[in-house]
mmCIF file of C-alpha atoms in Angstrom:
data_model
loop_
_atom_site.group_PDB
_atom_site.id
_atom_site.type_symbol
_atom_site.label_atom_id
_atom_site.label_comp_id
_atom_site.label_asym_id
_atom_site.label_seq_id
_atom_site.Cartn_x
_atom_site.Cartn_y
_atom_site.Cartn_z
ATOM 1 C CA MET I 26 112.977 -54.781 -155.551
ATOM 2 C CA THR I 27 112.493 -54.660 -151.785
ATOM 3 C CA THR I 28 110.092 -51.745 -152.235
ATOM 4 C CA TYR I 29 108.165 -53.701 -154.855
ATOM 5 C CA ILE I 30 107.872 -56.768 -152.592
ATOM 6 C CA LEU I 31 106.749 -54.688 -149.626
ATOM 7 C CA ARG I 32 104.191 -52.866 -151.818
ATOM 8 C CA ARG I 33 102.806 -56.168 -153.115
ATOM 9 C CA LEU I 34 102.641 -57.626 -149.610
ATOM 10 C CA GLY I 35 100.871 -54.499 -148.385
ATOM 11 C CA THR I 36 98.353 -54.747 -151.221
ATOM 12 C CA GLY I 37 97.889 -58.422 -150.395
ATOM 13 C CA LEU I 38 97.181 -57.655 -146.753
ATOM 14 C CA LEU I 39 94.580 -55.051 -147.754
ATOM 15 C CA LEU I 40 92.992 -57.596 -150.097
ATOM 16 C CA ALA I 41 92.947 -60.184 -147.303
ATOM 17 C CA MET I 42 91.299 -57.676 -144.990
ATOM 18 C CA LEU I 43 88.624 -56.817 -147.573
ATOM 19 C CA VAL I 44 87.874 -60.473 -148.368
ATOM 20 C CA THR I 45 87.661 -61.485 -144.709
ATOM 21 C CA LEU I 46 85.454 -58.470 -143.927
ATOM 22 C CA ILE I 47 82.990 -59.433 -146.680
ATOM 23 C CA THR I 48 83.125 -63.072 -145.561
ATOM 24 C CA PHE I 49 82.424 -62.113 -141.957
ATOM 25 C CA PHE I 50 79.434 -59.982 -142.976
ATOM 26 C CA LEU I 51 78.003 -62.890 -144.975
ATOM 27 C CA LEU I 52 78.620 -65.328 -142.128
ATOM 28 C CA SER I 53 76.915 -62.957 -139.689
ATOM 29 C CA LEU I 54 73.632 -63.805 -141.415
ATOM 30 C CA SER I 55 73.903 -67.325 -139.958
ATOM 31 C CA PHE I 56 74.732 -66.444 -136.338
ATOM 32 C CA ASP I 57 71.354 -67.685 -135.119
ATOM 33 C CA ALA I 58 71.651 -70.970 -137.048
ATOM 34 C CA VAL I 59 75.141 -71.558 -135.623
ATOM 35 C CA VAL I 60 73.900 -71.050 -132.066
ATOM 36 C CA ARG I 61 71.012 -73.448 -132.624
ATOM 37 C CA ALA I 62 73.372 -76.016 -134.163
ATOM 38 C CA ARG I 63 75.589 -75.846 -131.085
ATOM 39 C CA LEU I 64 72.648 -76.233 -128.718
ATOM 40 C CA GLY I 65 71.022 -79.019 -130.730
ATOM 41 C CA SER I 66 67.625 -80.358 -129.685
ATOM 42 C CA VAL I 67 67.739 -78.558 -126.298
ATOM 43 C CA ALA I 68 67.624 -75.134 -127.948
ATOM 44 C CA THR I 69 65.047 -72.846 -126.374
ATOM 45 C CA PRO I 70 64.597 -69.103 -126.915
ATOM 46 C CA GLU I 71 66.242 -68.479 -123.541
ATOM 47 C CA SER I 72 69.225 -70.768 -124.188
ATOM 48 C CA VAL I 73 69.645 -69.328 -127.694
ATOM 49 C CA ALA I 74 69.712 -65.801 -126.289
ATOM 50 C CA ALA I 75 72.180 -66.830 -123.571
ATOM 51 C CA MET I 76 74.607 -68.516 -125.983
ATOM 52 C CA THR I 77 74.301 -65.630 -128.464
ATOM 53 C CA ALA I 78 75.444 -63.293 -125.726
ATOM 54 C CA GLU I 79 78.135 -65.737 -124.601
ATOM 55 C CA LEU I 80 79.644 -65.914 -128.098
ATOM 56 C CA GLY I 81 79.333 -62.165 -128.540
ATOM 57 C CA PHE I 82 77.040 -62.505 -131.552
ATOM 58 C CA ASP I 83 74.694 -59.866 -130.120
ATOM 59 C CA ARG I 84 77.265 -57.122 -130.676
ATOM 60 C CA PRO I 85 77.623 -55.066 -133.879
ATOM 61 C CA VAL I 86 79.205 -57.065 -136.695
ATOM 62 C CA LEU I 87 81.979 -54.527 -137.271
ATOM 63 C CA VAL I 88 82.983 -54.683 -133.609
ATOM 64 C CA GLN I 89 83.167 -58.481 -133.792
ATOM 65 C CA TYR I 90 85.195 -58.371 -137.020
ATOM 66 C CA PHE I 91 87.801 -55.950 -135.724
ATOM 67 C CA GLU I 92 88.032 -57.940 -132.512
ATOM 68 C CA TRP I 93 88.773 -61.052 -134.626
ATOM 69 C CA LEU I 94 91.255 -59.061 -136.738
ATOM 70 C CA GLY I 95 93.002 -57.800 -133.613
ATOM 71 C CA GLY I 96 93.367 -61.372 -132.405
ATOM 72 C CA VAL I 97 94.853 -62.399 -135.767
ATOM 73 C CA LEU I 98 97.424 -59.606 -135.572
ATOM 74 C CA ARG I 99 98.415 -60.978 -132.158
ATOM 75 C CA GLY I 100 98.672 -64.497 -133.610
ATOM 76 C CA ASP I 101 95.357 -65.662 -132.127
ATOM 77 C CA PHE I 102 93.010 -66.997 -134.824
ATOM 78 C CA GLY I 103 90.372 -68.035 -132.274
ATOM 79 C CA THR I 104 89.038 -71.481 -131.481
ATOM 80 C CA SER I 105 86.579 -73.714 -133.279
ATOM 81 C CA LEU I 106 82.993 -73.132 -132.147
ATOM 82 C CA PHE I 107 82.312 -76.863 -132.202
ATOM 83 C CA THR I 108 85.577 -78.579 -131.185
ATOM 84 C CA SER I 109 87.349 -75.818 -129.212
ATOM 85 C CA GLU I 110 90.449 -76.604 -131.329
ATOM 86 C CA PRO I 111 92.763 -73.594 -131.905
ATOM 87 C CA VAL I 112 92.099 -72.431 -135.483
ATOM 88 C CA GLY I 113 95.656 -71.407 -136.434
ATOM 89 C CA PRO I 114 97.375 -74.765 -135.746
ATOM 90 C CA ALA I 115 94.334 -76.666 -137.074
ATOM 91 C CA VAL I 116 94.366 -74.862 -140.427
ATOM 92 C CA ALA I 117 98.167 -75.036 -140.703
ATOM 93 C CA SER I 118 98.243 -78.804 -140.109
ATOM 94 C CA ARG I 119 95.508 -79.434 -142.731
ATOM 95 C CA LEU I 120 97.176 -77.073 -145.172
ATOM 96 C CA ALA I 121 100.416 -79.048 -144.800
ATOM 97 C CA VAL I 122 98.585 -82.190 -145.961
ATOM 98 C CA THR I 123 97.117 -80.438 -148.989
ATOM 99 C CA LEU I 124 100.377 -78.727 -149.952
ATOM 100 C CA SER I 125 102.271 -82.017 -149.717
ATOM 101 C CA ILE I 126 99.989 -83.308 -152.464
ATOM 102 C CA VAL I 127 99.619 -80.154 -154.552
ATOM 103 C CA LEU I 128 103.330 -79.254 -154.603
ATOM 104 C CA VAL I 129 104.357 -82.757 -155.675
ATOM 105 C CA ALA I 130 101.655 -82.690 -158.345
ATOM 106 C CA LEU I 131 102.784 -79.239 -159.496
ATOM 107 C CA ALA I 132 106.446 -80.280 -159.766
ATOM 108 C CA ILE I 133 105.557 -83.337 -161.864
ATOM 109 C CA THR I 134 103.152 -81.245 -163.938
ATOM 110 C CA VAL I 135 105.886 -78.715 -164.757
ATOM 111 C CA LEU I 136 108.346 -81.457 -165.705
ATOM 112 C CA ILE I 137 105.882 -83.206 -168.022
ATOM 113 C CA SER I 138 104.395 -80.021 -169.498
ATOM 114 C CA VAL I 139 107.682 -78.299 -170.316
ATOM 115 C CA THR I 140 109.119 -81.472 -171.842
ATOM 116 C CA LEU I 141 106.044 -82.244 -173.936
ATOM 117 C CA GLY I 142 105.441 -78.605 -174.914
ATOM 118 C CA VAL I 143 109.032 -77.992 -176.020
ATOM 119 C CA VAL I 144 109.306 -81.288 -177.902
ATOM 120 C CA ALA I 145 105.969 -80.717 -179.643
ATOM 121 C CA ALA I 146 106.917 -77.159 -180.656
ATOM 122 C CA THR I 147 110.392 -78.060 -181.953
ATOM 123 C CA ARG I 148 109.738 -81.433 -183.557
ATOM 124 C CA GLY I 149 106.263 -80.835 -185.000
ATOM 125 C CA GLY I 150 104.665 -83.524 -187.129
ATOM 126 C CA LEU I 151 103.470 -86.711 -185.447
ATOM 127 C CA VAL I 152 105.060 -85.806 -182.093
ATOM 128 C CA ASP I 153 103.164 -82.514 -182.058
ATOM 129 C CA ARG I 154 99.867 -84.192 -182.944
ATOM 130 C CA LEU I 155 100.340 -86.825 -180.224
ATOM 131 C CA ALA I 156 101.126 -84.133 -177.644
ATOM 132 C CA GLN I 157 98.017 -82.166 -178.663
ATOM 133 C CA ALA I 158 95.891 -85.307 -178.498
ATOM 134 C CA ALA I 159 97.229 -86.157 -175.034
ATOM 135 C CA SER I 160 96.516 -82.598 -173.851
ATOM 136 C CA LEU I 161 92.985 -82.739 -175.239
ATOM 137 C CA VAL I 162 92.263 -86.089 -173.584
ATOM 138 C CA GLY I 163 93.628 -84.876 -170.249
ATOM 139 C CA TYR I 164 91.573 -81.695 -170.534
ATOM 140 C CA ILE I 165 88.180 -83.214 -171.338
ATOM 141 C CA ILE I 166 88.168 -86.228 -168.998
ATOM 142 C CA PRO I 167 86.768 -85.245 -165.559
ATOM 143 C CA GLY I 168 89.195 -85.661 -162.672
ATOM 144 C CA LEU I 169 86.564 -87.504 -160.638
ATOM 145 C CA LEU I 170 86.222 -90.155 -163.356
ATOM 146 C CA ILE I 171 90.010 -90.566 -163.503
ATOM 147 C CA ALA I 172 90.102 -90.958 -159.722
ATOM 148 C CA ILE I 173 87.438 -93.678 -159.763
ATOM 149 C CA VAL I 174 89.199 -95.615 -162.536
ATOM 150 C CA LEU I 175 92.579 -95.430 -160.762
ATOM 151 C CA VAL I 176 91.065 -96.597 -157.478
ATOM 152 C CA VAL I 177 89.342 -99.538 -159.155
ATOM 153 C CA VAL I 178 92.493 -100.571 -161.032
ATOM 154 C CA PHE I 179 95.349 -99.900 -158.593
ATOM 155 C CA ALA I 180 93.621 -100.086 -155.194
ATOM 156 C CA ILE I 181 90.861 -102.651 -155.605
ATOM 157 C CA ASN I 182 92.002 -104.978 -158.401
ATOM 158 C CA LEU I 183 95.814 -104.835 -158.213
ATOM 159 C CA ARG I 184 95.995 -103.847 -154.512
ATOM 160 C CA MET I 185 99.147 -101.839 -155.207
ATOM 161 C CA LEU I 186 98.047 -98.570 -153.609
ATOM 162 C CA PRO I 187 95.680 -97.587 -150.769
ATOM 163 C CA ALA I 188 92.309 -96.222 -151.843
ATOM 164 C CA THR I 189 91.907 -93.904 -148.857
ATOM 165 C CA GLY I 190 93.818 -92.485 -145.906
ATOM 166 C CA TYR I 191 96.973 -90.432 -145.390
ATOM 167 C CA THR I 192 100.297 -91.074 -143.653
ATOM 168 C CA PRO I 193 102.507 -88.056 -142.851
ATOM 169 C CA PHE I 194 105.945 -87.990 -144.495
ATOM 170 C CA ASP I 195 107.782 -87.785 -141.171
ATOM 171 C CA VAL I 196 105.999 -90.917 -139.922
ATOM 172 C CA ASN I 197 106.644 -93.186 -142.902
ATOM 173 C CA PRO I 198 107.955 -91.692 -146.199
ATOM 174 C CA GLY I 199 107.184 -94.826 -148.196
ATOM 175 C CA ARG I 200 103.633 -95.034 -146.930
ATOM 176 C CA TRP I 201 103.227 -91.277 -147.499
ATOM 177 C CA ALA I 202 104.251 -91.702 -151.140
ATOM 178 C CA ALA I 203 101.779 -94.567 -151.534
ATOM 179 C CA THR I 204 98.866 -92.609 -150.045
ATOM 180 C CA ILE I 205 99.356 -89.558 -152.269
ATOM 181 C CA THR I 206 100.165 -91.373 -155.539
ATOM 182 C CA ILE I 207 96.631 -91.640 -156.930
ATOM 183 C CA PRO I 208 95.555 -88.101 -155.849
ATOM 184 C CA VAL I 209 98.743 -86.699 -157.412
ATOM 185 C CA ILE I 210 98.140 -88.541 -160.696
ATOM 186 C CA VAL I 211 94.607 -87.132 -160.865
ATOM 187 C CA LEU I 212 95.855 -83.572 -160.335
ATOM 188 C CA VAL I 213 98.763 -83.994 -162.767
ATOM 189 C CA ILE I 214 96.611 -85.203 -165.671
ATOM 190 C CA GLY I 215 94.373 -82.144 -165.627
ATOM 191 C CA GLY I 216 97.182 -79.675 -164.909
ATOM 192 C CA ALA I 217 99.602 -81.039 -167.500
ATOM 193 C CA ALA I 218 96.949 -80.812 -170.207
ATOM 194 C CA ASN I 219 96.520 -77.061 -169.688
ATOM 195 C CA ILE I 220 100.167 -76.135 -169.241
ATOM 196 C CA THR I 221 101.460 -78.319 -172.086
ATOM 197 C CA ALA I 222 99.178 -76.500 -174.508
ATOM 198 C CA GLN I 223 100.390 -73.149 -173.143
ATOM 199 C CA VAL I 224 104.093 -74.067 -173.368
ATOM 200 C CA ARG I 225 103.663 -75.467 -176.887
ATOM 201 C CA GLY I 226 101.865 -72.339 -178.118
ATOM 202 C CA THR I 227 104.299 -69.826 -176.616
ATOM 203 C CA MET I 228 107.314 -71.833 -177.781
ATOM 204 C CA ILE I 229 106.005 -71.893 -181.360
ATOM 205 C CA ASP I 230 105.504 -68.104 -181.212
ATOM 206 C CA GLU I 231 109.024 -67.578 -179.881
ATOM 207 C CA LEU I 232 110.646 -69.853 -182.488
ATOM 208 C CA ARG I 233 109.020 -67.778 -185.258
ATOM 209 C CA LYS I 234 110.505 -64.462 -184.058
ATOM 210 C CA ASP I 235 113.310 -62.587 -185.782
ATOM 211 C CA TYR I 236 115.896 -63.020 -183.045
ATOM 212 C CA VAL I 237 115.645 -66.810 -183.449
ATOM 213 C CA ARG I 238 116.325 -66.508 -187.201
ATOM 214 C CA THR I 239 119.282 -64.256 -186.410
ATOM 215 C CA LEU I 240 120.682 -66.786 -183.959
ATOM 216 C CA ARG I 241 120.276 -69.557 -186.534
ATOM 217 C CA THR I 242 122.185 -67.559 -189.155
ATOM 218 C CA ARG I 243 125.040 -67.170 -186.647
ATOM 219 C CA GLY I 244 125.316 -70.936 -186.400
ATOM 220 C CA ILE I 245 123.846 -71.256 -182.903
ATOM 221 C CA SER I 246 122.528 -74.778 -182.400
ATOM 222 C CA THR I 247 118.801 -75.405 -182.141
ATOM 223 C CA ARG I 248 119.295 -76.920 -178.695
ATOM 224 C CA SER I 249 121.003 -73.764 -177.435
ATOM 225 C CA ILE I 250 118.403 -71.480 -179.025
ATOM 226 C CA VAL I 251 115.557 -73.416 -177.437
ATOM 227 C CA LEU I 252 117.009 -73.863 -173.949
ATOM 228 C CA LYS I 253 118.866 -70.560 -173.522
ATOM 229 C CA HIS I 254 116.632 -68.118 -175.377
ATOM 230 C CA ALA I 255 113.190 -69.261 -176.553
ATOM 231 C CA LEU I 256 112.248 -71.236 -173.434
ATOM 232 C CA ARG I 257 113.369 -68.388 -171.189
ATOM 233 C CA ASN I 258 111.221 -65.882 -173.086
ATOM 234 C CA ALA I 259 108.267 -68.277 -173.209
ATOM 235 C CA ALA I 260 108.386 -68.873 -169.468
ATOM 236 C CA GLY I 261 106.354 -65.753 -168.595
ATOM 237 C CA PRO I 262 102.943 -66.782 -169.975
ATOM 238 C CA ALA I 263 103.534 -70.365 -168.845
ATOM 239 C CA LEU I 264 104.282 -69.196 -165.302
ATOM 240 C CA THR I 265 101.056 -67.194 -165.262
ATOM 241 C CA VAL I 266 99.076 -70.274 -166.290
ATOM 242 C CA LEU I 267 101.030 -72.286 -163.730
ATOM 243 C CA SER I 268 99.967 -69.940 -160.931
ATOM 244 C CA PHE I 269 96.326 -70.285 -162.028
ATOM 245 C CA GLU I 270 96.780 -74.054 -162.159
ATOM 246 C CA PHE I 271 98.186 -74.057 -158.629
ATOM 247 C CA ILE I 272 95.087 -72.230 -157.388
ATOM 248 C CA ALA I 273 92.880 -74.622 -159.368
ATOM 249 C CA MET I 274 94.682 -77.577 -157.787
ATOM 250 C CA LEU I 275 93.985 -76.160 -154.343
ATOM 251 C CA GLY I 276 90.305 -75.927 -155.283
ATOM 252 C CA GLY I 277 90.340 -79.393 -156.819
ATOM 253 C CA ALA I 278 91.905 -80.748 -153.639
ATOM 254 C CA LEU I 279 88.515 -80.366 -151.966
ATOM 255 C CA ILE I 280 87.026 -83.044 -154.227
ATOM 256 C CA ILE I 281 90.180 -85.162 -154.228
ATOM 257 C CA GLU I 282 90.415 -85.126 -150.435
ATOM 258 C CA LYS I 283 86.759 -86.094 -150.034
ATOM 259 C CA VAL I 284 87.129 -88.978 -152.505
ATOM 260 C CA PHE I 285 90.319 -90.338 -150.884
ATOM 261 C CA ALA I 286 89.410 -89.438 -147.265
ATOM 262 C CA LEU I 287 92.473 -87.221 -146.869
ATOM 263 C CA PRO I 288 92.549 -84.929 -143.777
ATOM 264 C CA GLY I 289 93.561 -81.875 -145.776
ATOM 265 C CA PHE I 290 92.599 -78.245 -146.201
ATOM 266 C CA GLY I 291 89.697 -78.958 -148.550
ATOM 267 C CA THR I 292 88.078 -81.534 -146.292
ATOM 268 C CA PHE I 293 88.490 -79.219 -143.292
ATOM 269 C CA ALA I 294 86.927 -76.314 -145.212
ATOM 270 C CA PHE I 295 84.015 -78.471 -146.411
ATOM 271 C CA ASN I 296 83.203 -79.898 -142.973
ATOM 272 C CA SER I 297 83.538 -76.495 -141.292
ATOM 273 C CA SER I 298 81.191 -74.935 -143.841
ATOM 274 C CA LEU I 299 78.575 -77.625 -143.225
ATOM 275 C CA GLN I 300 78.761 -76.993 -139.481
ATOM 276 C CA GLY I 301 78.813 -73.220 -139.826
ATOM 277 C CA ASP I 302 82.021 -73.048 -137.782
ATOM 278 C CA ILE I 303 82.552 -69.326 -138.293
ATOM 279 C CA THR I 304 85.986 -68.936 -136.676
ATOM 280 C CA VAL I 305 87.375 -71.856 -138.695
ATOM 281 C CA ILE I 306 85.887 -70.514 -141.944
ATOM 282 C CA MET I 307 87.451 -67.115 -141.253
ATOM 283 C CA GLY I 308 90.835 -68.744 -140.646
ATOM 284 C CA ILE I 309 90.563 -70.801 -143.834
ATOM 285 C CA THR I 310 89.575 -67.694 -145.828
ATOM 286 C CA LEU I 311 92.525 -65.698 -144.501
ATOM 287 C CA PHE I 312 95.046 -68.489 -145.148
ATOM 288 C CA SER I 313 93.671 -69.002 -148.662
ATOM 289 C CA VAL I 314 93.945 -65.335 -149.629
ATOM 290 C CA LEU I 315 97.468 -65.005 -148.234
ATOM 291 C CA LEU I 316 98.536 -68.170 -150.026
ATOM 292 C CA VAL I 317 97.262 -66.866 -153.368
ATOM 293 C CA VAL I 318 98.960 -63.497 -152.797
ATOM 294 C CA CYS I 319 102.291 -65.189 -152.016
ATOM 295 C CA ILE I 320 102.029 -67.460 -155.071
ATOM 296 C CA ASN I 321 101.342 -64.531 -157.405
ATOM 297 C CA LEU I 322 104.243 -62.577 -155.919
ATOM 298 C CA LEU I 323 106.562 -65.569 -156.301
ATOM 299 C CA VAL I 324 105.519 -65.991 -159.952
ATOM 300 C CA ASP I 325 106.250 -62.311 -160.665
ATOM 301 C CA LEU I 326 109.694 -62.576 -159.063
ATOM 302 C CA VAL I 327 110.595 -65.772 -160.931
ATOM 303 C CA ASN I 328 109.294 -64.281 -164.182
ATOM 304 C CA GLY I 329 111.421 -61.183 -163.685
ATOM 305 C CA TRP I 330 114.475 -63.309 -162.895
ATOM 306 C CA LEU I 331 114.015 -65.426 -166.033
ATOM 307 C CA ASN I 332 113.203 -62.519 -168.322
ATOM 308 C CA PRO I 333 114.640 -59.079 -167.387
ATOM 309 C CA LYS I 334 112.333 -57.433 -169.968
ATOM 310 C CA ALA I 335 109.332 -58.596 -167.935
ATOM 311 C CA ARG I 336 110.547 -57.043 -164.699
ATOM 312 C CA ILE I 337 108.113 -54.632 -163.134
ATOM 313 C CA PHE I 338 110.252 -53.844 -160.094
#
């Protein structure tokens, strides 16, 4: 298994290198615009040329990329071109805000989805139809509309929750919970709709298989069959969808963070892209790729632990 993990991490590092190389080449097309944005209204051909040389933008792109990559390998992600803030700590602090929201949303999503999906698959009838209807409603309603409604109801009318802002957990846990409640609900509604449908479908398929009939004829209780056998075998496809949903939540955090004025990863990425802050964008790209690689690896390991037949290591 150690060999498998090292091979996957090696593949992930190669993927990160390829993605960042392509990103850097694309960003190199805007070097001149970045220099002019830094200089502002005082930009002259002479000052533009001087700052281009100062930033090293006049050198070959490949040389600049491998210089950046060498810095990353030494733990130096560079500094922001506009705020002089170190990129590594800046990205890590924003990512912590986003993950504090996404991970809570993901945990609640799993709890709701597995419960609803299993109950719908085993009970059938009205319960199944209600679960399908709830999934459909959660799937078709845009998250932005849900966010607006929740803000109007709970922040403006009832004044129970803040509409914007973020308080770190280590500063005030109660206030932290209040500031992330509405963003988490928005993410959970969309995520639970997708995963509930997946869990329901795979559970129904599992309950129709021969080994389930065999277990029933041996007098094994339905509860034991569902929890010890069918759910374990159905976990693989659900975990795959869950990993996609996690990535989707990270992407959706950009909109959520802008709506609720949260200082997270998405807001940082959006503002940096508008400014053309190349070093920050490169740091965000690298962190994003590595995060996705780690999530996929974790899903494979958990899937193999739950279902030995699915092990690929």
